[in-house]
Short mmCIF file of C-alpha atoms and ligand atoms in Angstrom, two decimals:
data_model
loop_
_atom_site.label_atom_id
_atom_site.label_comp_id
_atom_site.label_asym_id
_atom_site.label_seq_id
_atom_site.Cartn_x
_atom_site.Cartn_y
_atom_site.Cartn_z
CA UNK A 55 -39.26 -78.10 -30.91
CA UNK A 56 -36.90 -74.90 -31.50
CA UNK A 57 -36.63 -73.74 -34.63
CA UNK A 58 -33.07 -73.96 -36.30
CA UNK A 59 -31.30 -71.06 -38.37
CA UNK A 60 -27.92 -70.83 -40.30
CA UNK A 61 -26.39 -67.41 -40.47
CA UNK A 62 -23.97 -66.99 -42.78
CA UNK A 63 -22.10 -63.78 -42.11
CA UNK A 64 -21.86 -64.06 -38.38
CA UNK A 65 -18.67 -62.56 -38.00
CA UNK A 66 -20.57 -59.54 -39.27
CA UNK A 67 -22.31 -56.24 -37.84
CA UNK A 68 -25.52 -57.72 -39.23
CA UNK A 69 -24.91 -61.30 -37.72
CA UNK A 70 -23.82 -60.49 -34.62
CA UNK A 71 -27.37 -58.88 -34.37
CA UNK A 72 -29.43 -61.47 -35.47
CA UNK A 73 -27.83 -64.16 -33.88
CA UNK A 74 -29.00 -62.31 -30.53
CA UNK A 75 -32.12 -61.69 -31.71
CA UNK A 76 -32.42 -65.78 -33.00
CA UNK A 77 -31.51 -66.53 -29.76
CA UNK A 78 -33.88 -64.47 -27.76
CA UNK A 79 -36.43 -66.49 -29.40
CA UNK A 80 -35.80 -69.66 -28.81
CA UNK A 81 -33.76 -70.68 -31.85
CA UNK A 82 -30.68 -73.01 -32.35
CA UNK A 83 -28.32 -70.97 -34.06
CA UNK A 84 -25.47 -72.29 -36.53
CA UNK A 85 -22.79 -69.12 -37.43
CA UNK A 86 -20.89 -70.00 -40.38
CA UNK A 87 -17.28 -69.29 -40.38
CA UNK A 88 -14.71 -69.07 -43.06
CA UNK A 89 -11.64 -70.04 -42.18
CA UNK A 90 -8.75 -67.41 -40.74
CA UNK A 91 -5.33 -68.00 -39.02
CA UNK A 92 -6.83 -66.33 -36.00
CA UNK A 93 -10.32 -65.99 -35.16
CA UNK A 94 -12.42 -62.84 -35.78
CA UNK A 95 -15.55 -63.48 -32.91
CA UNK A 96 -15.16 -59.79 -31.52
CA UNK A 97 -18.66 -59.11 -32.75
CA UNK A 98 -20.02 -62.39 -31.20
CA UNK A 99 -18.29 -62.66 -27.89
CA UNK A 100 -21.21 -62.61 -25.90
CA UNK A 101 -23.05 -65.44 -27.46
CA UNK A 102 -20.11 -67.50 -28.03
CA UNK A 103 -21.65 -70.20 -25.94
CA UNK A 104 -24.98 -70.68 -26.67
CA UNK A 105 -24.17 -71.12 -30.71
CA UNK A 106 -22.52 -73.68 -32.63
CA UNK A 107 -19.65 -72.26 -35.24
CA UNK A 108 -19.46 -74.32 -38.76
CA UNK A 109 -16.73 -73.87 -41.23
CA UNK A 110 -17.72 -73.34 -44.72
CA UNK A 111 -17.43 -70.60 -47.55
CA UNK A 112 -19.39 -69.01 -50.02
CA UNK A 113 -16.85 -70.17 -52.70
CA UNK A 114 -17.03 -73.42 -52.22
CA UNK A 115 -20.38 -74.83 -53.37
CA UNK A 116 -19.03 -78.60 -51.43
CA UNK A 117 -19.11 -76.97 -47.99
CA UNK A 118 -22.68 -75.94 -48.81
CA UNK A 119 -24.09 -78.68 -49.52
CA UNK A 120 -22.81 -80.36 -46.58
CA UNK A 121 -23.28 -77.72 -44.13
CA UNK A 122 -26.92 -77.47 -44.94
CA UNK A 123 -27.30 -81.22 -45.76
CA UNK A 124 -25.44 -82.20 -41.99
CA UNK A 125 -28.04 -78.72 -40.38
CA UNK A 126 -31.45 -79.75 -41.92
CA UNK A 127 -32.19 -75.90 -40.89
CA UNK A 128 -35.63 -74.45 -41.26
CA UNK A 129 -34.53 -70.90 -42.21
CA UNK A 130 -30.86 -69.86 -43.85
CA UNK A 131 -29.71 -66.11 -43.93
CA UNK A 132 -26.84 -65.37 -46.42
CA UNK A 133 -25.52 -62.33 -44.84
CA UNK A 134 -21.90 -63.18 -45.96
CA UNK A 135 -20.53 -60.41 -48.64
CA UNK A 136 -17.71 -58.93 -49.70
CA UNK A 137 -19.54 -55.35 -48.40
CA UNK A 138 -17.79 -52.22 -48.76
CA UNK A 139 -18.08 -50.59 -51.85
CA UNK A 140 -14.87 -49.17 -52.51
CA UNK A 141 -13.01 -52.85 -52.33
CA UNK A 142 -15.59 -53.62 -55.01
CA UNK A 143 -13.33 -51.40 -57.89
CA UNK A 144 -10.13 -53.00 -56.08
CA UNK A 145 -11.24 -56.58 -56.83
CA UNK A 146 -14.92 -56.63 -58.88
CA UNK A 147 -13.60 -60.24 -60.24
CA UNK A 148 -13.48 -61.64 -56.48
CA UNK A 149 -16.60 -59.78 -55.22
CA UNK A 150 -18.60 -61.41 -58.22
CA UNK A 151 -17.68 -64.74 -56.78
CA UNK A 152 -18.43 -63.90 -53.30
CA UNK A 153 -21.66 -61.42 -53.80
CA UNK A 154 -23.19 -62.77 -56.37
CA UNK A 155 -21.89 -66.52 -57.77
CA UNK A 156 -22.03 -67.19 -54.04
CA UNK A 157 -25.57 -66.99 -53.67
CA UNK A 158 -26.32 -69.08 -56.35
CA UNK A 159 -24.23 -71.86 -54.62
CA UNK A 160 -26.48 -71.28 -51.41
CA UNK A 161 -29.81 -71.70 -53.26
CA UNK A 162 -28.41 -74.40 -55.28
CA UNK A 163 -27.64 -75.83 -51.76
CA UNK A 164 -31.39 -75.35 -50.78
CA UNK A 165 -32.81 -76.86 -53.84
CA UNK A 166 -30.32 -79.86 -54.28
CA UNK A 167 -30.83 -80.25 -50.40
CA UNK A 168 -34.68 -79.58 -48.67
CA UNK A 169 -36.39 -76.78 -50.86
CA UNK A 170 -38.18 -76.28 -47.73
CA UNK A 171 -35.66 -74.07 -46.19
CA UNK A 172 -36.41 -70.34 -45.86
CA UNK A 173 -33.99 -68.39 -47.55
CA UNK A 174 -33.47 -64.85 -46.29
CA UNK A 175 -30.92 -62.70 -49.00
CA UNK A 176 -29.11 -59.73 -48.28
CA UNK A 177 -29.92 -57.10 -50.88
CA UNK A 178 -28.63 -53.78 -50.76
CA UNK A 179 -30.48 -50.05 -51.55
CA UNK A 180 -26.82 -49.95 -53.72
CA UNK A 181 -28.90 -51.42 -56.15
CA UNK A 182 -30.60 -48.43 -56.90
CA UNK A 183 -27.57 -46.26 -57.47
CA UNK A 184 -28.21 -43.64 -59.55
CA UNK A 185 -31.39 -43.49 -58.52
CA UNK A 186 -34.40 -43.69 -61.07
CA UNK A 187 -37.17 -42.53 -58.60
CA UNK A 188 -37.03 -40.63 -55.13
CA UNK A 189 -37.76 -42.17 -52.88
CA UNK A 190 -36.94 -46.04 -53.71
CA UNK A 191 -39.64 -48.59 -53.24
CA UNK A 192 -39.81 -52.76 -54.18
CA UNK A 193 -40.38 -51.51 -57.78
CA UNK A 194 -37.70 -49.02 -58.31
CA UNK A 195 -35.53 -49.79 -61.50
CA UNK A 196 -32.12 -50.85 -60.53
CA UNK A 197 -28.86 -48.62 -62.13
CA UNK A 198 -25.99 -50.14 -59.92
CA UNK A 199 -22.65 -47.82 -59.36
CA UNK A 200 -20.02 -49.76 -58.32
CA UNK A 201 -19.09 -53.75 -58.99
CA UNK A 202 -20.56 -54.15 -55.60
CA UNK A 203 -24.40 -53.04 -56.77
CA UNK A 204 -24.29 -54.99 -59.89
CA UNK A 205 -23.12 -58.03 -58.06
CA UNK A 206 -26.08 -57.55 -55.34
CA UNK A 207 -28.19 -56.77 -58.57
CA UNK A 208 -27.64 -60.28 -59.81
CA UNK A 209 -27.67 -61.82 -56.26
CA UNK A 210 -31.69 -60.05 -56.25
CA UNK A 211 -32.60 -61.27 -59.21
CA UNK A 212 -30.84 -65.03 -58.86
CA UNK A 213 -33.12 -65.58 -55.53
CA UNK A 214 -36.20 -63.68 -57.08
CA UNK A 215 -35.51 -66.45 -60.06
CA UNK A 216 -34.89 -69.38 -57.95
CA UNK A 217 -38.13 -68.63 -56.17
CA UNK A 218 -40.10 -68.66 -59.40
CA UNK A 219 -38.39 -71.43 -61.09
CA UNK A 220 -38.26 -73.94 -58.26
CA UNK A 221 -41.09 -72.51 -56.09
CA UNK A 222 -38.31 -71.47 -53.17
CA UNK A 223 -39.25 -69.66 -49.87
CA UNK A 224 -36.42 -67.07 -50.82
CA UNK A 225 -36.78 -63.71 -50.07
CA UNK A 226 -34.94 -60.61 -50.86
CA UNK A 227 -34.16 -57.60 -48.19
CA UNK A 228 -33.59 -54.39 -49.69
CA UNK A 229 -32.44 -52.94 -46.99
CA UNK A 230 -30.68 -49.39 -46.85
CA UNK A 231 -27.53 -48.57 -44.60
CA UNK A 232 -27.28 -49.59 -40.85
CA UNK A 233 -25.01 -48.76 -38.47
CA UNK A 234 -24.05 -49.80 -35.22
CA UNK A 235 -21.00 -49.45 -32.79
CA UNK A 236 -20.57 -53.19 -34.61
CA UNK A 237 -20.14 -51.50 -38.01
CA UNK A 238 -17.18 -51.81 -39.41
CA UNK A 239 -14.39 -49.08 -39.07
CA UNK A 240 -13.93 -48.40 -42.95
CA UNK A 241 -17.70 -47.09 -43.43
CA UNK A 242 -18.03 -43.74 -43.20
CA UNK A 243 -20.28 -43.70 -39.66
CA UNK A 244 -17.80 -45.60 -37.99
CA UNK A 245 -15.20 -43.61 -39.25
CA UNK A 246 -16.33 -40.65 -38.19
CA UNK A 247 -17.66 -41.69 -34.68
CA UNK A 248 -13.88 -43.73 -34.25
CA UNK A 249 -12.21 -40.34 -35.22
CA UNK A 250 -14.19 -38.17 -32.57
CA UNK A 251 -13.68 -40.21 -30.02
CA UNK A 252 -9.61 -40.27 -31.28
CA UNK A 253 -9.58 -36.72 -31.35
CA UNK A 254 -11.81 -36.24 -28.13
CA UNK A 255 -9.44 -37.87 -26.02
CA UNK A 256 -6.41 -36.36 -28.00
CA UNK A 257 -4.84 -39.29 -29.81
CA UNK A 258 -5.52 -37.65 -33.42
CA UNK A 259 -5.79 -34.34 -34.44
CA UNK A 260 -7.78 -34.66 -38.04
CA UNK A 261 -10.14 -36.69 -40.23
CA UNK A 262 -9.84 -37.54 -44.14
CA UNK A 263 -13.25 -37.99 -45.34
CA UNK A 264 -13.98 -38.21 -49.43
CA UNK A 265 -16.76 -35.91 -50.04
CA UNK A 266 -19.66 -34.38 -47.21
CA UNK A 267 -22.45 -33.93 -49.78
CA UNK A 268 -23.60 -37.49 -50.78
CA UNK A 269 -26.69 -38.44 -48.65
CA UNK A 270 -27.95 -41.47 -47.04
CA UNK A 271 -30.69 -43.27 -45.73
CA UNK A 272 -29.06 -44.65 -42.01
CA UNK A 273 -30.65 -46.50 -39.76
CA UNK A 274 -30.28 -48.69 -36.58
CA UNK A 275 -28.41 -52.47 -37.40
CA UNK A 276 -30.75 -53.82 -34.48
CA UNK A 277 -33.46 -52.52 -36.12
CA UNK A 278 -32.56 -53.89 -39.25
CA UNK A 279 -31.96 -57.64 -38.58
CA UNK A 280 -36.03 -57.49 -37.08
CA UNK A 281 -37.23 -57.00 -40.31
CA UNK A 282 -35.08 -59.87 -41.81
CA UNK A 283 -36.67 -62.21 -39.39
CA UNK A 284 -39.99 -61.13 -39.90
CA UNK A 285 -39.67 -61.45 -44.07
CA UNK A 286 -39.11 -65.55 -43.11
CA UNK A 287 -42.40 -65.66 -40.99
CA UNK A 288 -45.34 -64.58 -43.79
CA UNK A 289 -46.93 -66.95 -45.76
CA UNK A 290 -45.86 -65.95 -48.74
CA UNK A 291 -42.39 -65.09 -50.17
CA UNK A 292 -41.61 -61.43 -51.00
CA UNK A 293 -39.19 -59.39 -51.50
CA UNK A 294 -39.44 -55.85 -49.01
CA UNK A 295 -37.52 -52.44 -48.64
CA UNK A 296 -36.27 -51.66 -45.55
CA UNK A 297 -35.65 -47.91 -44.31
CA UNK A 298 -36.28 -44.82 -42.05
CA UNK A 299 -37.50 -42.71 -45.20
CA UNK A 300 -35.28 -39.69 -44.08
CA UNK A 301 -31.85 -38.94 -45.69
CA UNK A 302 -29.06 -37.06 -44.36
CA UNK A 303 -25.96 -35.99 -45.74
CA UNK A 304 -22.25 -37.02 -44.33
CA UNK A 305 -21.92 -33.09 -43.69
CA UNK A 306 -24.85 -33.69 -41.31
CA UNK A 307 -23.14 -37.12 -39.89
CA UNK A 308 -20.02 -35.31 -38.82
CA UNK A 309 -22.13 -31.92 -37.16
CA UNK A 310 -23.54 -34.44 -34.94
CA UNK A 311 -21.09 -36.47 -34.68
CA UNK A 312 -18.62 -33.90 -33.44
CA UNK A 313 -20.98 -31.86 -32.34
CA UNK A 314 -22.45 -34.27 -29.55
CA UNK A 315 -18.12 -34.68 -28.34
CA UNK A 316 -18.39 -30.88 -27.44
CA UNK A 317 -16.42 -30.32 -30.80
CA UNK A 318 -15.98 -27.75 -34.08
CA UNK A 319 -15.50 -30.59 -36.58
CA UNK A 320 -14.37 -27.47 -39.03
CA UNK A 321 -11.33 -27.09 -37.23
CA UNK A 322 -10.42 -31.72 -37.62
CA UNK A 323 -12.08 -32.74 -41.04
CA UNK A 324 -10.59 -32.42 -44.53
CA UNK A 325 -11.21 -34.11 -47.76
CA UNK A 326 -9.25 -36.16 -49.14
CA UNK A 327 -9.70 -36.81 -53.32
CA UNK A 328 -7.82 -40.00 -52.91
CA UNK A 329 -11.13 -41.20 -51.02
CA UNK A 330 -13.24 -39.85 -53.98
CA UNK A 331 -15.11 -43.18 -55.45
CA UNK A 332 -14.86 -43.90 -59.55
CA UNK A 333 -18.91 -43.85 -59.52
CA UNK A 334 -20.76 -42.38 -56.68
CA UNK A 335 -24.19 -42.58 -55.40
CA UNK A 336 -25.20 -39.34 -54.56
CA UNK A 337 -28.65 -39.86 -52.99
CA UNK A 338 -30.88 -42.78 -51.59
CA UNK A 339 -34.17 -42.73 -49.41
CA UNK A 340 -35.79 -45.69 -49.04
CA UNK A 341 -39.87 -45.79 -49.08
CA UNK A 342 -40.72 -49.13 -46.74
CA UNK A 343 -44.40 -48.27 -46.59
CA UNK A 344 -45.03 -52.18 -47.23
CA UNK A 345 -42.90 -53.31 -44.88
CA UNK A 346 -44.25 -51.35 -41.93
CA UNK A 347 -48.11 -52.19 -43.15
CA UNK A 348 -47.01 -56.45 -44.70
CA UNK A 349 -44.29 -56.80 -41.74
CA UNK A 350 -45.59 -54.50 -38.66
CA UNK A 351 -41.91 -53.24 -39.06
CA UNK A 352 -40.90 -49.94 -37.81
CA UNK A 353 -37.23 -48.53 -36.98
CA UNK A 354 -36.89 -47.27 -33.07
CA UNK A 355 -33.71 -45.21 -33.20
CA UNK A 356 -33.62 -42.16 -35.77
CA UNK A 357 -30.38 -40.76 -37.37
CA UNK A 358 -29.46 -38.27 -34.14
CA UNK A 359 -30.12 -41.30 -31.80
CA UNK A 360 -28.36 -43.28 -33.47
CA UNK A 361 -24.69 -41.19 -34.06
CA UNK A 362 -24.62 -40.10 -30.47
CA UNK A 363 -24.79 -44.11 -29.45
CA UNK A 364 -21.98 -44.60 -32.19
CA UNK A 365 -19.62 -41.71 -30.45
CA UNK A 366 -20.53 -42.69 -27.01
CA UNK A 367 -19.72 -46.90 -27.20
CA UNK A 368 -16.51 -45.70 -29.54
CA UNK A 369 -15.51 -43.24 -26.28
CA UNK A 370 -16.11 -45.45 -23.97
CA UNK A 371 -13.67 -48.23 -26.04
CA UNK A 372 -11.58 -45.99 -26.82
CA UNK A 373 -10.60 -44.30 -23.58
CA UNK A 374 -10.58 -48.03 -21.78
CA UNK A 375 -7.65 -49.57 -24.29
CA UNK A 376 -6.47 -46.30 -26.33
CA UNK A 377 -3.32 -48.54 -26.85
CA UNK A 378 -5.14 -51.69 -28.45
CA UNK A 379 -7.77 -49.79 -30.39
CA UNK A 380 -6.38 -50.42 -34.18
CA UNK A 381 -5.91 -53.57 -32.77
CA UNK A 382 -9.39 -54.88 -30.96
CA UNK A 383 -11.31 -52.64 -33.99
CA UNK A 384 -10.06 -55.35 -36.82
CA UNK A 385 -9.99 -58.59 -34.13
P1 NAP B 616 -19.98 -57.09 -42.68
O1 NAP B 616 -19.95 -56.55 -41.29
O2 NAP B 616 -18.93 -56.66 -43.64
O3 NAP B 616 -19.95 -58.70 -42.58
C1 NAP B 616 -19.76 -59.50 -43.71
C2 NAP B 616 -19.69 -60.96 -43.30
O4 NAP B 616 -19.52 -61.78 -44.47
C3 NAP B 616 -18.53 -61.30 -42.37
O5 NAP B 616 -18.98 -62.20 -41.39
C4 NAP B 616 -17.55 -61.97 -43.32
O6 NAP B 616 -16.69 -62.89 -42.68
C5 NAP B 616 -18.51 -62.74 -44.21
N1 NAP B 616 -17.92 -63.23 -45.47
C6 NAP B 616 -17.35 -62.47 -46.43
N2 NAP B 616 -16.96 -63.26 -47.44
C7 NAP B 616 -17.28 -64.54 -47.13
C8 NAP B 616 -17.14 -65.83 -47.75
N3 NAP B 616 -16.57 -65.95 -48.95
N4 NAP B 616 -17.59 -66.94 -47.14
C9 NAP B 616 -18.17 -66.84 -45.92
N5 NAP B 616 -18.33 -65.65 -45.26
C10 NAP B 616 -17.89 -64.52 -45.85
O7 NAP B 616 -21.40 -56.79 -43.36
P2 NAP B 616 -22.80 -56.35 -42.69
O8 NAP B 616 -22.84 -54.87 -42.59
O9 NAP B 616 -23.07 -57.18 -41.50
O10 NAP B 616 -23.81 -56.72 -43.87
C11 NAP B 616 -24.42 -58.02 -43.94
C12 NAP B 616 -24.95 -58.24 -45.34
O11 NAP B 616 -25.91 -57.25 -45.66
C13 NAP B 616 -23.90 -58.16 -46.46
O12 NAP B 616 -24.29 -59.09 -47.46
C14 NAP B 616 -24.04 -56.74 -46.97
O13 NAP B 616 -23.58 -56.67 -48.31
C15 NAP B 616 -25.54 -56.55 -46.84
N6 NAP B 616 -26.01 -55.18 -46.66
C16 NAP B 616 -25.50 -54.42 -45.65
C17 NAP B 616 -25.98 -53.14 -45.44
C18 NAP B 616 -25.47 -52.26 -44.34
O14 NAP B 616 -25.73 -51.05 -44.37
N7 NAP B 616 -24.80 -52.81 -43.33
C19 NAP B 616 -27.02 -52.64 -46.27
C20 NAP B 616 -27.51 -53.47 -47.28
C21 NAP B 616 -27.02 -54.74 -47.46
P3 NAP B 616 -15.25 -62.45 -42.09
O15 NAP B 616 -15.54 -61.94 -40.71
O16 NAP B 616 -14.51 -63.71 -42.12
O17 NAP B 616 -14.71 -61.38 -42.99
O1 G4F B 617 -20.33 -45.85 -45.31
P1 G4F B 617 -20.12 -46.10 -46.75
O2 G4F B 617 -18.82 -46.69 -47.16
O3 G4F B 617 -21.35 -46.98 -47.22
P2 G4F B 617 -22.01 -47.26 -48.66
O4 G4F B 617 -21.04 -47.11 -49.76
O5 G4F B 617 -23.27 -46.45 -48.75
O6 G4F B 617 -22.36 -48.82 -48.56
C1 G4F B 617 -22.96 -49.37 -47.39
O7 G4F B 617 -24.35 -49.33 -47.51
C2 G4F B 617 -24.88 -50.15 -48.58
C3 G4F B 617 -26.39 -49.97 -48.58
O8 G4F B 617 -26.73 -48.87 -49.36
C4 G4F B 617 -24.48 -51.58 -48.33
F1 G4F B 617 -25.02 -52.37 -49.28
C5 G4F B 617 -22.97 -51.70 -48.31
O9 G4F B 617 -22.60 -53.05 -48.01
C6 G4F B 617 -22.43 -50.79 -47.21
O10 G4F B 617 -22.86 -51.30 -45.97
O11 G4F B 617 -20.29 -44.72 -47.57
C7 G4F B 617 -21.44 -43.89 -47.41
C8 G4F B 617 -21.22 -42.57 -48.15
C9 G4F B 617 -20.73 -42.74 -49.60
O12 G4F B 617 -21.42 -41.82 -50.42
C10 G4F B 617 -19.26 -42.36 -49.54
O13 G4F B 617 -18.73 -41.84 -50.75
O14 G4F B 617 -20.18 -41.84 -47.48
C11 G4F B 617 -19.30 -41.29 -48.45
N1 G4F B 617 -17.99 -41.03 -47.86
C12 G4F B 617 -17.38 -39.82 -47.81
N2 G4F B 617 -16.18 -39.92 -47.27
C13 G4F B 617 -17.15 -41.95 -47.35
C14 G4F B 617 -16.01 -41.25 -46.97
N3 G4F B 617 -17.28 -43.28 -47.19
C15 G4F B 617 -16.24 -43.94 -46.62
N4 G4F B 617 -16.35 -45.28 -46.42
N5 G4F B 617 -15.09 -43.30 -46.24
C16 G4F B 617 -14.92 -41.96 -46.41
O15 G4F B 617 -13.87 -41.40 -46.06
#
């Protein structure tokens, strides 16, 4: 019999991923949906049909319950957050609720449910914010930057808790940034690779960015949502990091970026102080040694590979509606 899986999140880059990936092996897949005047399935157009959609939210501990209590599901993955940082200063009351209270209510759905179900938690390398090691491994002290890290601080330790307390299958993924064409156009890849292809095909003439010197660990979002899966298949619960282990700088982001358009990207970008965060994290590089040798988990598209595919699908979308693009980027 197939396995089943709840994803919440699936609106998401990361959901839209996985629910492929589910899919490709065999799994009935149940996206969770919060409820919207008009629906936001942009991201999951193409598997529209072969998944079932259930209303619930991560506020509202009720349509837990009865979501996984109606599913019986053998693995759950809580991808639903509140994710960009910057929102996080705007409203660090809300993102508690949603990032880190809301997690609670999904193990608390588990346990009061069938503690049998797999639990799969979105942690973020925000966590380590100003970083207390280089590079950042399972055992890296946490010193969060922004209300978003300290509410995916709590989430971490709430499911690391819940495992030890009720003797959960709940796992933690501490994964760094990934990107996709699917990422959304407020982080600073898609920004940039959205903005090339604007100013390639001459509908803009400039980019705002905040700063070019903070670095990153990016990888590939397809990449990324393997890992997940494979954290729910050991016999054991644990907690991994997942990364490339090679950091690059947003100066680096837009030379390629540009660069690979045929473009000067001295002569388009300009900072912005407005865009300057209250708290920044200057640096992360993630060290997933024991998730390549516990998982057999290994990125396959590195930081170049993945930027040109970024400017190429956001070309391609761009010049084939340059009219709707606001529009079909937020649908
Ligand atoms: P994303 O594209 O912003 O997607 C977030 C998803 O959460 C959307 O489907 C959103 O639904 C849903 N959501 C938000 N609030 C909700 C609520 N109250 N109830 C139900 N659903 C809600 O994020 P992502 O990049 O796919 O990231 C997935 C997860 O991984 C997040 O938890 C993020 O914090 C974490 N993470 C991401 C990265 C990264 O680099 N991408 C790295 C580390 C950790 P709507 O469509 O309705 O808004
Ligand atoms: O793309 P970003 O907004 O991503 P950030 O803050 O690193 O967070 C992402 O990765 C986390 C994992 O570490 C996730 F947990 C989180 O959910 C999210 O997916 O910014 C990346 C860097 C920052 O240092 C930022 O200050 O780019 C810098 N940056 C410079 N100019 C900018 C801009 N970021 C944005 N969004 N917009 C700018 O104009």
């Amino acid at each position: 019999m197939s396995k089943r899986a709840i994803i919440t999140g699936i609106t998401g880059q990361d959901g839209s991923y996985l629910a492929e990936l589910l899919l490709s092996k065999g799994y009935d897949v149940v996206g969770v949906v919060r409820r919207s005047s008009s629906p936001n399935y942009w991201r999951i157009q193409n598997v529209l049909d072969r998944i079932r959609l259930r209303p619930a939210d991560l506020l509202d501990q009720l349509s837990l319950i009865r979501l996984v209590d109606e599913e019986q599901p053998d693995e759950l993955y809580n991808l639903a957050a509140m994710s960009f940082v910057p929102a996080s200063w705007d409203q660090p009351m809300l993102t508690g609720e949603f990032n880190a209270q809301g997690v609670t209510r999904v193990l608390e759905a588990i346990r009061q449910v069938n503690p049998k179900i797999r639990l799969y938690q979105a942690s973020s390398s925000e966590m380590f914010g100003k970083v207390r090691e280089v590079p950042q491994t399972e055992l890296t002290p946490f010193y969060p930057r922004s209300p978003y890290g300290v509410s995916k601080a709590f989430a971490h330790y709430i499911t690391v808790n819940y495992r030890e307390s009720y003797d959960l299958y709940a796992v933690s993924g501490m994964l760094f940034n990934h990107e996709s064409p699917r990422r959304g156009l407020e982080f600073v890849t898609r920004k940039v690779t959205d903005a090339v292809a604007r100013i390639k095909l001459g509908l803009a003439d400039a980019l705002s960015l905040g700063n070019l010197d903070t670095h990153r660990d990016w990888g590939y979002a397809a990449d990324y949502v393997r890992a997940m899966w494979l954290m729910l298949q050991q016999p054991h619960a644990d907690d991994f990091v997942v990364a490339t282990g090679i950091s690059h700088s947003v100066r680096d982001l837009v030379e390629v970026a540009f660069g690979h358009a045929g473009l000067d990207w001295r002569k388009y970008v300009g900072l912005d102080p407005r865009l300057i965060r209250p708290a920044e994290v200057e640096q992360l590089i993630g060290d997933s040694t024991k998730a390549r040798s516990q998982l057999g988990w290994a990125p396959t598209v590195d930081f170049t590979g993945l930027v040109t595919m970024m400017v190429d699908a956001d070309l391609e979308r761009v010049a084939a509606a340059p009219r709707l693009v606001d529009r079909l980027s937020t649908l």
